[in-house]
């Protein structure tokens, strides 16, 4: 294969490569055999017309598109390898010309990984971060467990009070017209939780079961739905039921029912231990972030626009998968939040920049320091993964693709790099 590459501008390369006439003709033959049954040519039984006859009837280009789609991926991949390019975004590919009996020439505008000029990354100074667990933190955790294990008791002899659970039907109107997403049935609303629009919950205090209440509110100026920002609204509310939480007593019986411990003191000690472990992990993560942030600030690099857009694509795809698990697809989400795709992409832009900055700089340090993941380290990680997913190690290895294994190795190397930065930092 003949491959040429030309630097168009910084991090943008024009790659020229070709597919031989023989290989392209073979691809056309394959396309013809797969599609011949679709053609109905006068004088031939359907699916029996020779390739030359079909090409004469529909022009020679009839099979070109499918043939190009068949040969292009491998040809492009081989060209990138031969040119030794580190591609970071989807290329823009054009075909110069297709002539029968001649090679097919492609051009691709390819965005390549930017170079990073590292600044100081050892001896970085950061402020000491502390997260101490207090008695109040332990008490809050116990109260949360109390609340989680409370019984809901229906009350009928009094109106709604702050802290009650009001079971309501509601529908919202702006200028007398109901709006999307403003209706609910048998919704359990904790009064005073701040779950609903400011002013909504307070207006239910004093209402009784079966009461009909008009709740007048004003949507915040920063509300997520454009059509409701700053608008006055009326919610028609029916109180179906009033419930209160009956909290269990904090004693040994409570501890033994919700945990593996026999006494409340043992349970409290375990709660403190877990909170302290979480606090320690939080300190570790925030310290690492602070050090890496300073290392990034000390480095010089430019993120190509196409690279940033590709990262935003990945973030949105990940987001779409997460909300899909909740039964919401991306189109539904955009409609519900009254957002455009452009606005959603703008929301992910800074996160994309941060992720790319971290990745580029840490990778540059890895390369300079010669940090790699050894076979033993990879094996230990796979053993942990197998335990986590309750799988046989050999089965896990069989399921992992080469690309996935390389991603695991890279992740381990990145963490080793961060650990090296932390070990060489000065925490004041």
Short mmCIF file of C-alpha atoms in Angstrom, two decimals:
data_model
loop_
_atom_site.label_atom_id
_atom_site.label_comp_id
_atom_site.label_asym_id
_atom_site.label_seq_id
_atom_site.Cartn_x
_atom_site.Cartn_y
_atom_site.Cartn_z
CA UNK A 1 0.00 0.00 0.00
CA UNK A 2 1.20 3.47 -0.89
CA UNK A 3 0.74 5.85 2.05
CA UNK A 4 1.58 9.54 2.21
CA UNK A 5 1.04 11.93 5.07
CA UNK A 6 1.18 15.71 5.05
CA UNK A 7 1.05 17.98 8.10
CA UNK A 8 -1.82 20.38 7.36
CA UNK A 9 -1.65 22.21 10.66
CA UNK A 10 -0.85 21.45 14.28
CA UNK A 11 -2.30 18.03 15.18
CA UNK A 12 -3.98 17.73 11.78
CA UNK A 13 -2.54 15.39 9.14
CA UNK A 14 -3.73 14.71 5.59
CA UNK A 15 -3.31 11.00 4.99
CA UNK A 16 -3.37 9.68 1.41
CA UNK A 17 -3.66 5.94 0.83
CA UNK A 18 -4.98 3.59 -1.83
CA UNK A 19 -6.64 0.25 -2.41
CA UNK A 20 -5.31 -1.66 -5.39
CA UNK A 21 -7.48 -2.18 -8.46
CA UNK A 22 -7.32 -5.94 -7.86
CA UNK A 23 -8.54 -5.67 -4.25
CA UNK A 24 -11.28 -3.23 -5.15
CA UNK A 25 -12.47 -5.44 -8.00
CA UNK A 26 -12.57 -8.40 -5.59
CA UNK A 27 -14.71 -6.32 -3.22
CA UNK A 28 -17.08 -5.46 -6.08
CA UNK A 29 -17.40 -9.16 -6.91
CA UNK A 30 -18.23 -9.93 -3.28
CA UNK A 31 -20.86 -7.17 -3.23
CA UNK A 32 -22.31 -8.43 -6.51
CA UNK A 33 -22.66 -12.01 -5.17
CA UNK A 34 -24.36 -10.78 -1.98
CA UNK A 35 -26.82 -8.53 -3.80
CA UNK A 36 -27.44 -10.15 -7.17
CA UNK A 37 -30.83 -11.51 -6.07
CA UNK A 38 -32.10 -7.97 -5.56
CA UNK A 39 -31.78 -7.09 -9.25
CA UNK A 40 -34.50 -7.74 -11.78
CA UNK A 41 -33.03 -7.27 -15.29
CA UNK A 42 -35.21 -7.73 -18.42
CA UNK A 43 -34.26 -10.95 -20.22
CA UNK A 44 -32.82 -12.62 -17.10
CA UNK A 45 -34.42 -14.51 -14.28
CA UNK A 46 -34.32 -12.49 -11.05
CA UNK A 47 -30.94 -12.97 -9.37
CA UNK A 48 -29.32 -14.53 -12.45
CA UNK A 49 -28.03 -11.45 -14.29
CA UNK A 50 -24.22 -11.32 -14.73
CA UNK A 51 -22.32 -8.50 -13.04
CA UNK A 52 -21.39 -6.90 -16.37
CA UNK A 53 -25.04 -6.77 -17.41
CA UNK A 54 -26.12 -5.16 -14.13
CA UNK A 55 -23.31 -2.60 -14.39
CA UNK A 56 -24.33 -1.77 -17.96
CA UNK A 57 -27.97 -1.45 -16.94
CA UNK A 58 -27.35 0.67 -13.81
CA UNK A 59 -23.85 2.10 -14.65
CA UNK A 60 -20.52 0.79 -13.41
CA UNK A 61 -20.90 2.67 -10.11
CA UNK A 62 -23.83 0.54 -8.95
CA UNK A 63 -21.63 -1.51 -6.57
CA UNK A 64 -19.07 1.19 -5.68
CA UNK A 65 -20.57 2.43 -2.41
CA UNK A 66 -20.84 -1.02 -0.86
CA UNK A 67 -17.40 -1.99 -2.14
CA UNK A 68 -15.87 1.15 -0.63
CA UNK A 69 -17.54 0.38 2.71
CA UNK A 70 -16.06 -3.10 2.54
CA UNK A 71 -12.44 -2.12 1.85
CA UNK A 72 -12.12 1.23 3.62
CA UNK A 73 -11.94 0.24 7.32
CA UNK A 74 -9.00 -2.13 6.91
CA UNK A 75 -7.24 0.13 4.41
CA UNK A 76 -7.54 3.12 6.73
CA UNK A 77 -6.36 1.14 9.75
CA UNK A 78 -3.31 -0.16 7.84
CA UNK A 79 -2.51 3.35 6.58
CA UNK A 80 -2.61 4.78 10.11
CA UNK A 81 -0.29 2.01 11.33
CA UNK A 82 2.13 2.50 8.46
CA UNK A 83 2.21 6.27 9.01
CA UNK A 84 2.62 5.67 12.76
CA UNK A 85 -0.08 8.17 13.67
CA UNK A 86 -1.76 8.36 17.09
CA UNK A 87 -5.31 9.20 16.02
CA UNK A 88 -7.66 10.75 18.60
CA UNK A 89 -10.85 11.46 16.65
CA UNK A 90 -12.96 10.20 13.78
CA UNK A 91 -11.33 11.14 10.46
CA UNK A 92 -12.87 13.00 7.54
CA UNK A 93 -12.41 10.64 4.57
CA UNK A 94 -12.87 11.44 0.89
CA UNK A 95 -12.42 9.44 -2.30
CA UNK A 96 -10.41 11.24 -4.94
CA UNK A 97 -11.77 9.24 -7.89
CA UNK A 98 -12.78 5.74 -8.87
CA UNK A 99 -11.73 4.55 -12.32
CA UNK A 100 -12.17 1.02 -13.55
CA UNK A 101 -8.90 -0.92 -13.50
CA UNK A 102 -7.07 1.69 -11.41
CA UNK A 103 -6.33 1.91 -7.65
CA UNK A 104 -8.88 3.74 -5.53
CA UNK A 105 -7.24 6.69 -3.79
CA UNK A 106 -8.53 7.94 -0.44
CA UNK A 107 -7.62 11.02 1.55
CA UNK A 108 -8.27 11.37 5.29
CA UNK A 109 -7.97 14.42 7.51
CA UNK A 110 -6.73 12.90 10.74
CA UNK A 111 -6.53 14.55 14.15
CA UNK A 112 -3.48 13.35 16.06
CA UNK A 113 -2.65 13.35 19.74
CA UNK A 114 -1.12 16.67 20.82
CA UNK A 115 2.37 16.89 22.26
CA UNK A 116 2.66 17.78 25.93
CA UNK A 117 5.49 19.90 27.32
CA UNK A 118 5.75 18.94 30.96
CA UNK A 119 6.52 21.48 33.66
CA UNK A 120 7.40 20.63 37.25
CA UNK A 121 5.61 17.51 38.42
CA UNK A 122 7.73 16.44 41.38
CA UNK A 123 7.81 18.37 44.62
CA UNK A 124 4.35 19.82 44.03
CA UNK A 125 3.11 21.70 47.12
CA UNK A 126 -0.52 21.34 48.25
CA UNK A 127 -2.46 22.19 51.38
CA UNK A 128 -3.19 19.33 53.76
CA UNK A 129 -6.79 18.17 53.46
CA UNK A 130 -8.62 16.83 56.50
CA UNK A 131 -12.03 15.22 56.94
CA UNK A 132 -12.54 14.29 60.58
CA UNK A 133 -15.40 12.13 61.77
CA UNK A 134 -17.28 13.68 64.69
CA UNK A 135 -19.82 12.32 67.16
CA UNK A 136 -22.42 14.34 65.23
CA UNK A 137 -21.51 12.48 62.03
CA UNK A 138 -22.02 9.14 63.78
CA UNK A 139 -25.34 10.34 65.22
CA UNK A 140 -26.53 11.48 61.79
CA UNK A 141 -25.73 8.04 60.37
CA UNK A 142 -27.68 6.39 63.20
CA UNK A 143 -30.63 8.72 62.63
CA UNK A 144 -30.55 7.94 58.91
CA UNK A 145 -30.70 4.23 59.76
CA UNK A 146 -33.60 4.99 62.11
CA UNK A 147 -35.43 6.86 59.37
CA UNK A 148 -34.75 4.14 56.82
CA UNK A 149 -36.23 1.51 59.12
CA UNK A 150 -39.18 3.60 60.31
CA UNK A 151 -42.76 2.50 59.85
CA UNK A 152 -45.21 4.82 58.07
CA UNK A 153 -48.40 5.24 60.08
CA UNK A 154 -51.52 6.85 58.62
CA UNK A 155 -53.02 9.65 60.71
CA UNK A 156 -56.59 10.84 60.25
CA UNK A 157 -57.26 13.04 63.29
CA UNK A 158 -55.14 16.05 62.39
CA UNK A 159 -53.95 18.19 59.46
CA UNK A 160 -50.55 18.05 57.78
CA UNK A 161 -47.58 19.12 59.88
CA UNK A 162 -43.96 19.74 58.95
CA UNK A 163 -42.14 16.41 58.66
CA UNK A 164 -45.25 14.46 57.62
CA UNK A 165 -45.52 12.40 54.45
CA UNK A 166 -48.38 13.79 52.37
CA UNK A 167 -49.75 11.40 49.75
CA UNK A 168 -51.07 13.70 47.03
CA UNK A 169 -52.43 13.96 43.52
CA UNK A 170 -51.32 17.13 41.77
CA UNK A 171 -51.36 18.91 38.42
CA UNK A 172 -49.61 22.15 37.53
CA UNK A 173 -50.93 24.97 35.34
CA UNK A 174 -49.31 28.07 33.86
CA UNK A 175 -51.76 30.68 32.59
CA UNK A 176 -54.49 28.08 33.00
CA UNK A 177 -52.77 25.52 30.77
CA UNK A 178 -51.38 22.23 32.13
CA UNK A 179 -47.69 21.70 31.37
CA UNK A 180 -45.69 18.53 30.68
CA UNK A 181 -44.16 16.87 33.73
CA UNK A 182 -46.41 18.76 36.14
CA UNK A 183 -48.74 15.92 37.08
CA UNK A 184 -48.52 13.10 39.62
CA UNK A 185 -50.77 10.61 41.38
CA UNK A 186 -50.36 9.21 44.91
CA UNK A 187 -47.03 10.99 45.22
CA UNK A 188 -45.44 10.66 48.67
CA UNK A 189 -44.05 14.10 49.53
CA UNK A 190 -42.14 14.70 52.75
CA UNK A 191 -43.16 18.14 53.97
CA UNK A 192 -40.08 20.24 54.68
CA UNK A 193 -37.75 18.13 52.55
CA UNK A 194 -37.40 20.84 49.89
CA UNK A 195 -38.13 18.27 47.18
CA UNK A 196 -40.63 20.45 45.34
CA UNK A 197 -40.47 24.06 44.12
CA UNK A 198 -39.83 26.59 46.93
CA UNK A 199 -43.10 27.50 48.62
CA UNK A 200 -44.98 24.37 47.52
CA UNK A 201 -44.62 22.20 50.62
CA UNK A 202 -45.30 25.03 53.09
CA UNK A 203 -48.73 25.64 51.56
CA UNK A 204 -49.83 22.09 52.34
CA UNK A 205 -49.24 22.51 56.07
CA UNK A 206 -52.66 22.62 57.75
CA UNK A 207 -54.48 20.74 54.98
CA UNK A 208 -56.48 17.64 55.92
CA UNK A 209 -57.14 14.33 54.21
CA UNK A 210 -59.41 14.76 51.14
CA UNK A 211 -58.79 18.53 51.06
CA UNK A 212 -58.37 20.24 47.69
CA UNK A 213 -55.65 22.89 47.79
CA UNK A 214 -54.50 25.47 45.22
CA UNK A 215 -50.75 25.87 45.64
CA UNK A 216 -49.39 29.07 44.09
CA UNK A 217 -45.67 29.08 43.28
CA UNK A 218 -43.13 30.84 41.09
CA UNK A 219 -40.60 28.72 39.21
CA UNK A 220 -36.97 29.73 39.87
CA UNK A 221 -35.18 31.72 37.17
CA UNK A 222 -32.56 28.94 36.98
CA UNK A 223 -35.17 26.16 36.56
CA UNK A 224 -34.07 23.43 34.15
CA UNK A 225 -37.13 23.71 31.85
CA UNK A 226 -36.84 26.82 29.65
CA UNK A 227 -40.61 27.18 29.25
CA UNK A 228 -41.14 27.36 33.02
CA UNK A 229 -38.26 29.60 34.16
CA UNK A 230 -39.57 32.44 36.32
CA UNK A 231 -43.22 31.58 35.53
CA UNK A 232 -46.08 31.80 38.03
CA UNK A 233 -47.91 28.49 38.36
CA UNK A 234 -50.87 27.00 40.19
CA UNK A 235 -50.88 23.38 41.32
CA UNK A 236 -54.23 21.74 41.93
CA UNK A 237 -53.55 19.36 44.83
CA UNK A 238 -55.71 16.69 46.46
CA UNK A 239 -54.55 15.27 49.80
CA UNK A 240 -55.18 11.52 49.71
CA UNK A 241 -53.47 10.52 52.93
CA UNK A 242 -51.26 11.83 55.74
CA UNK A 243 -48.53 9.61 57.11
CA UNK A 244 -45.98 9.96 59.88
CA UNK A 245 -42.80 8.04 60.49
CA UNK A 246 -42.70 5.92 63.61
CA UNK A 247 -39.00 5.71 64.39
CA UNK A 248 -37.61 2.62 66.11
CA UNK A 249 -35.82 3.22 69.38
CA UNK A 250 -32.03 3.32 69.23
CA UNK A 251 -31.14 0.37 71.44
CA UNK A 252 -29.54 -3.06 71.35
CA UNK A 253 -32.65 -4.62 69.75
CA UNK A 254 -32.49 -2.08 66.92
CA UNK A 255 -28.78 -2.78 66.38
CA UNK A 256 -29.27 -6.55 66.28
CA UNK A 257 -32.18 -6.25 63.82
CA UNK A 258 -30.39 -4.13 61.21
CA UNK A 259 -26.79 -5.33 61.62
CA UNK A 260 -24.56 -8.22 62.55
CA UNK A 261 -23.92 -6.73 65.99
CA UNK A 262 -25.64 -7.56 69.28
CA UNK A 263 -25.33 -4.19 70.95
CA UNK A 264 -25.82 -0.56 69.97
CA UNK A 265 -22.31 0.32 71.09
CA UNK A 266 -20.80 -2.30 68.78
CA UNK A 267 -22.94 -1.02 65.92
CA UNK A 268 -21.92 2.59 66.62
CA UNK A 269 -18.25 1.58 66.66
CA UNK A 270 -18.69 -0.05 63.26
CA UNK A 271 -20.46 3.03 61.90
CA UNK A 272 -17.56 5.23 63.05
CA UNK A 273 -15.03 2.84 61.52
CA UNK A 274 -16.79 2.94 58.15
CA UNK A 275 -17.17 6.73 58.24
CA UNK A 276 -13.47 7.11 59.06
CA UNK A 277 -12.54 4.80 56.16
CA UNK A 278 -14.75 6.86 53.83
CA UNK A 279 -13.19 10.09 55.13
CA UNK A 280 -9.70 8.69 54.58
CA UNK A 281 -10.59 7.75 51.00
CA UNK A 282 -12.04 11.22 50.45
CA UNK A 283 -8.84 12.85 51.71
CA UNK A 284 -6.77 10.59 49.45
CA UNK A 285 -8.89 11.35 46.37
CA UNK A 286 -9.00 15.11 46.97
CA UNK A 287 -5.25 15.24 47.62
CA UNK A 288 -4.56 13.34 44.41
CA UNK A 289 -6.88 15.65 42.48
CA UNK A 290 -5.19 18.76 43.89
CA UNK A 291 -1.71 17.47 42.96
CA UNK A 292 -2.73 16.38 39.46
CA UNK A 293 -4.47 19.72 38.90
CA UNK A 294 -1.24 21.60 39.70
CA UNK A 295 0.79 19.26 37.47
CA UNK A 296 -1.65 19.98 34.62
CA UNK A 297 -1.37 23.74 35.24
CA UNK A 298 2.42 23.45 34.95
CA UNK A 299 2.22 21.65 31.58
CA UNK A 300 1.73 23.14 28.13
CA UNK A 301 -0.51 21.54 25.49
CA UNK A 302 -3.44 22.26 23.19
CA UNK A 303 -6.49 20.03 22.94
CA UNK A 304 -7.64 19.76 19.28
CA UNK A 305 -11.28 20.63 18.76
CA UNK A 306 -12.05 17.26 17.14
CA UNK A 307 -10.50 15.47 20.12
CA UNK A 308 -12.67 17.46 22.52
CA UNK A 309 -15.82 16.78 20.48
CA UNK A 310 -15.02 13.04 20.39
CA UNK A 311 -14.67 13.04 24.19
CA UNK A 312 -17.99 14.84 24.56
CA UNK A 313 -19.52 12.12 22.35
CA UNK A 314 -18.17 9.46 24.73
CA UNK A 315 -19.49 11.28 27.80
CA UNK A 316 -22.94 11.66 26.27
CA UNK A 317 -23.02 8.00 25.26
CA UNK A 318 -22.11 7.01 28.83
CA UNK A 319 -24.80 9.35 30.16
CA UNK A 320 -27.38 7.92 27.75
CA UNK A 321 -26.60 4.39 28.92
CA UNK A 322 -26.98 5.37 32.58
CA UNK A 323 -30.39 6.99 32.13
CA UNK A 324 -31.47 4.09 29.91
CA UNK A 325 -31.19 1.84 33.00
CA UNK A 326 -33.80 4.12 34.59
CA UNK A 327 -36.15 3.66 31.65
CA UNK A 328 -35.42 7.05 30.04
CA UNK A 329 -33.86 7.43 26.61
CA UNK A 330 -31.89 10.49 25.56
CA UNK A 331 -34.68 11.98 23.44
CA UNK A 332 -37.10 11.69 26.37
CA UNK A 333 -34.55 13.34 28.67
CA UNK A 334 -34.03 16.26 26.30
CA UNK A 335 -37.77 16.73 25.94
CA UNK A 336 -38.39 16.56 29.70
CA UNK A 337 -35.61 19.04 30.49
CA UNK A 338 -36.49 21.21 27.48
CA UNK A 339 -32.88 21.10 26.31
CA UNK A 340 -31.30 20.88 22.89
CA UNK A 341 -28.46 18.52 22.07
CA UNK A 342 -26.20 21.57 21.70
CA UNK A 343 -27.02 22.64 25.26
CA UNK A 344 -26.37 19.15 26.57
CA UNK A 345 -23.02 19.05 24.78
CA UNK A 346 -22.13 22.42 26.30
CA UNK A 347 -22.80 20.98 29.77
CA UNK A 348 -20.26 18.21 29.17
CA UNK A 349 -17.60 20.44 27.58
CA UNK A 350 -15.63 21.28 30.73
CA UNK A 351 -15.71 17.69 31.94
CA UNK A 352 -14.35 16.58 28.55
CA UNK A 353 -11.53 19.14 28.76
CA UNK A 354 -10.66 18.08 32.31
CA UNK A 355 -10.57 14.40 31.44
CA UNK A 356 -8.46 14.95 28.35
CA UNK A 357 -6.05 17.26 30.17
CA UNK A 358 -5.53 14.71 32.92
CA UNK A 359 -5.13 11.85 30.45
CA UNK A 360 -2.64 13.68 28.23
CA UNK A 361 -0.44 14.94 31.06
CA UNK A 362 -0.40 11.70 33.05
CA UNK A 363 0.38 9.76 29.88
CA UNK A 364 3.30 12.09 29.15
CA UNK A 365 4.65 11.52 32.67
CA UNK A 366 4.19 7.76 32.33
CA UNK A 367 6.22 7.83 29.14
CA UNK A 368 8.97 10.02 30.58
CA UNK A 369 9.25 7.97 33.79
CA UNK A 370 8.92 4.62 32.02
CA UNK A 371 5.95 3.61 34.16
CA UNK A 372 4.24 0.44 32.94
CA UNK A 373 1.99 -2.30 34.23
CA UNK A 374 3.85 -5.57 34.72
CA UNK A 375 2.36 -9.05 34.09
CA UNK A 376 2.13 -9.76 37.83
CA UNK A 377 0.27 -6.51 38.48
CA UNK A 378 -2.18 -7.24 35.68
CA UNK A 379 -2.73 -10.77 36.99
CA UNK A 380 -3.51 -9.50 40.50
CA UNK A 381 -5.98 -6.99 39.09
CA UNK A 382 -7.73 -9.67 37.04
CA UNK A 383 -7.93 -11.91 40.10
CA UNK A 384 -9.66 -9.09 42.01
CA UNK A 385 -12.01 -8.47 39.09
CA UNK A 386 -12.91 -12.15 38.88
CA UNK A 387 -13.75 -12.18 42.61
CA UNK A 388 -15.81 -9.01 42.26
CA UNK A 389 -17.87 -10.44 39.39
CA UNK A 390 -17.94 -13.95 40.93
CA UNK A 391 -16.31 -15.46 37.83
CA UNK A 392 -13.58 -17.95 37.12
CA UNK A 393 -10.33 -16.17 36.26
CA UNK A 394 -9.88 -18.06 33.00
CA UNK A 395 -13.45 -17.22 31.96
CA UNK A 396 -12.84 -13.52 32.64
CA UNK A 397 -9.65 -13.57 30.57
CA UNK A 398 -11.53 -15.28 27.75
CA UNK A 399 -14.25 -12.61 27.75
CA UNK A 400 -11.87 -9.63 27.82
CA UNK A 401 -10.87 -8.29 24.41
CA UNK A 402 -7.30 -7.20 23.75
CA UNK A 403 -8.46 -3.56 23.83
CA UNK A 404 -10.18 -4.04 27.20
CA UNK A 405 -7.09 -5.69 28.64
CA UNK A 406 -4.94 -2.81 27.40
CA UNK A 407 -7.35 -0.35 29.04
CA UNK A 408 -6.99 -2.19 32.35
CA UNK A 409 -3.20 -2.09 32.03
CA UNK A 410 -3.29 1.61 31.22
CA UNK A 411 -5.58 2.32 34.19
CA UNK A 412 -3.15 0.57 36.53
CA UNK A 413 -0.22 2.50 35.06
CA UNK A 414 -2.10 5.78 35.48
CA UNK A 415 -2.74 5.00 39.15
CA UNK A 416 0.94 4.16 39.63
CA UNK A 417 1.78 7.51 38.07
CA UNK A 418 -0.59 9.37 40.40
CA UNK A 419 0.87 7.51 43.38
CA UNK A 420 4.36 8.56 42.27
CA UNK A 421 3.22 12.19 42.06
CA UNK A 422 1.69 12.00 45.56
CA UNK A 423 4.82 10.37 47.02
CA UNK A 424 6.93 13.18 45.58
CA UNK A 425 4.57 15.98 46.62
CA UNK A 426 4.89 18.25 49.63
CA UNK A 427 1.71 18.33 51.73
CA UNK A 428 1.78 21.36 54.06
#
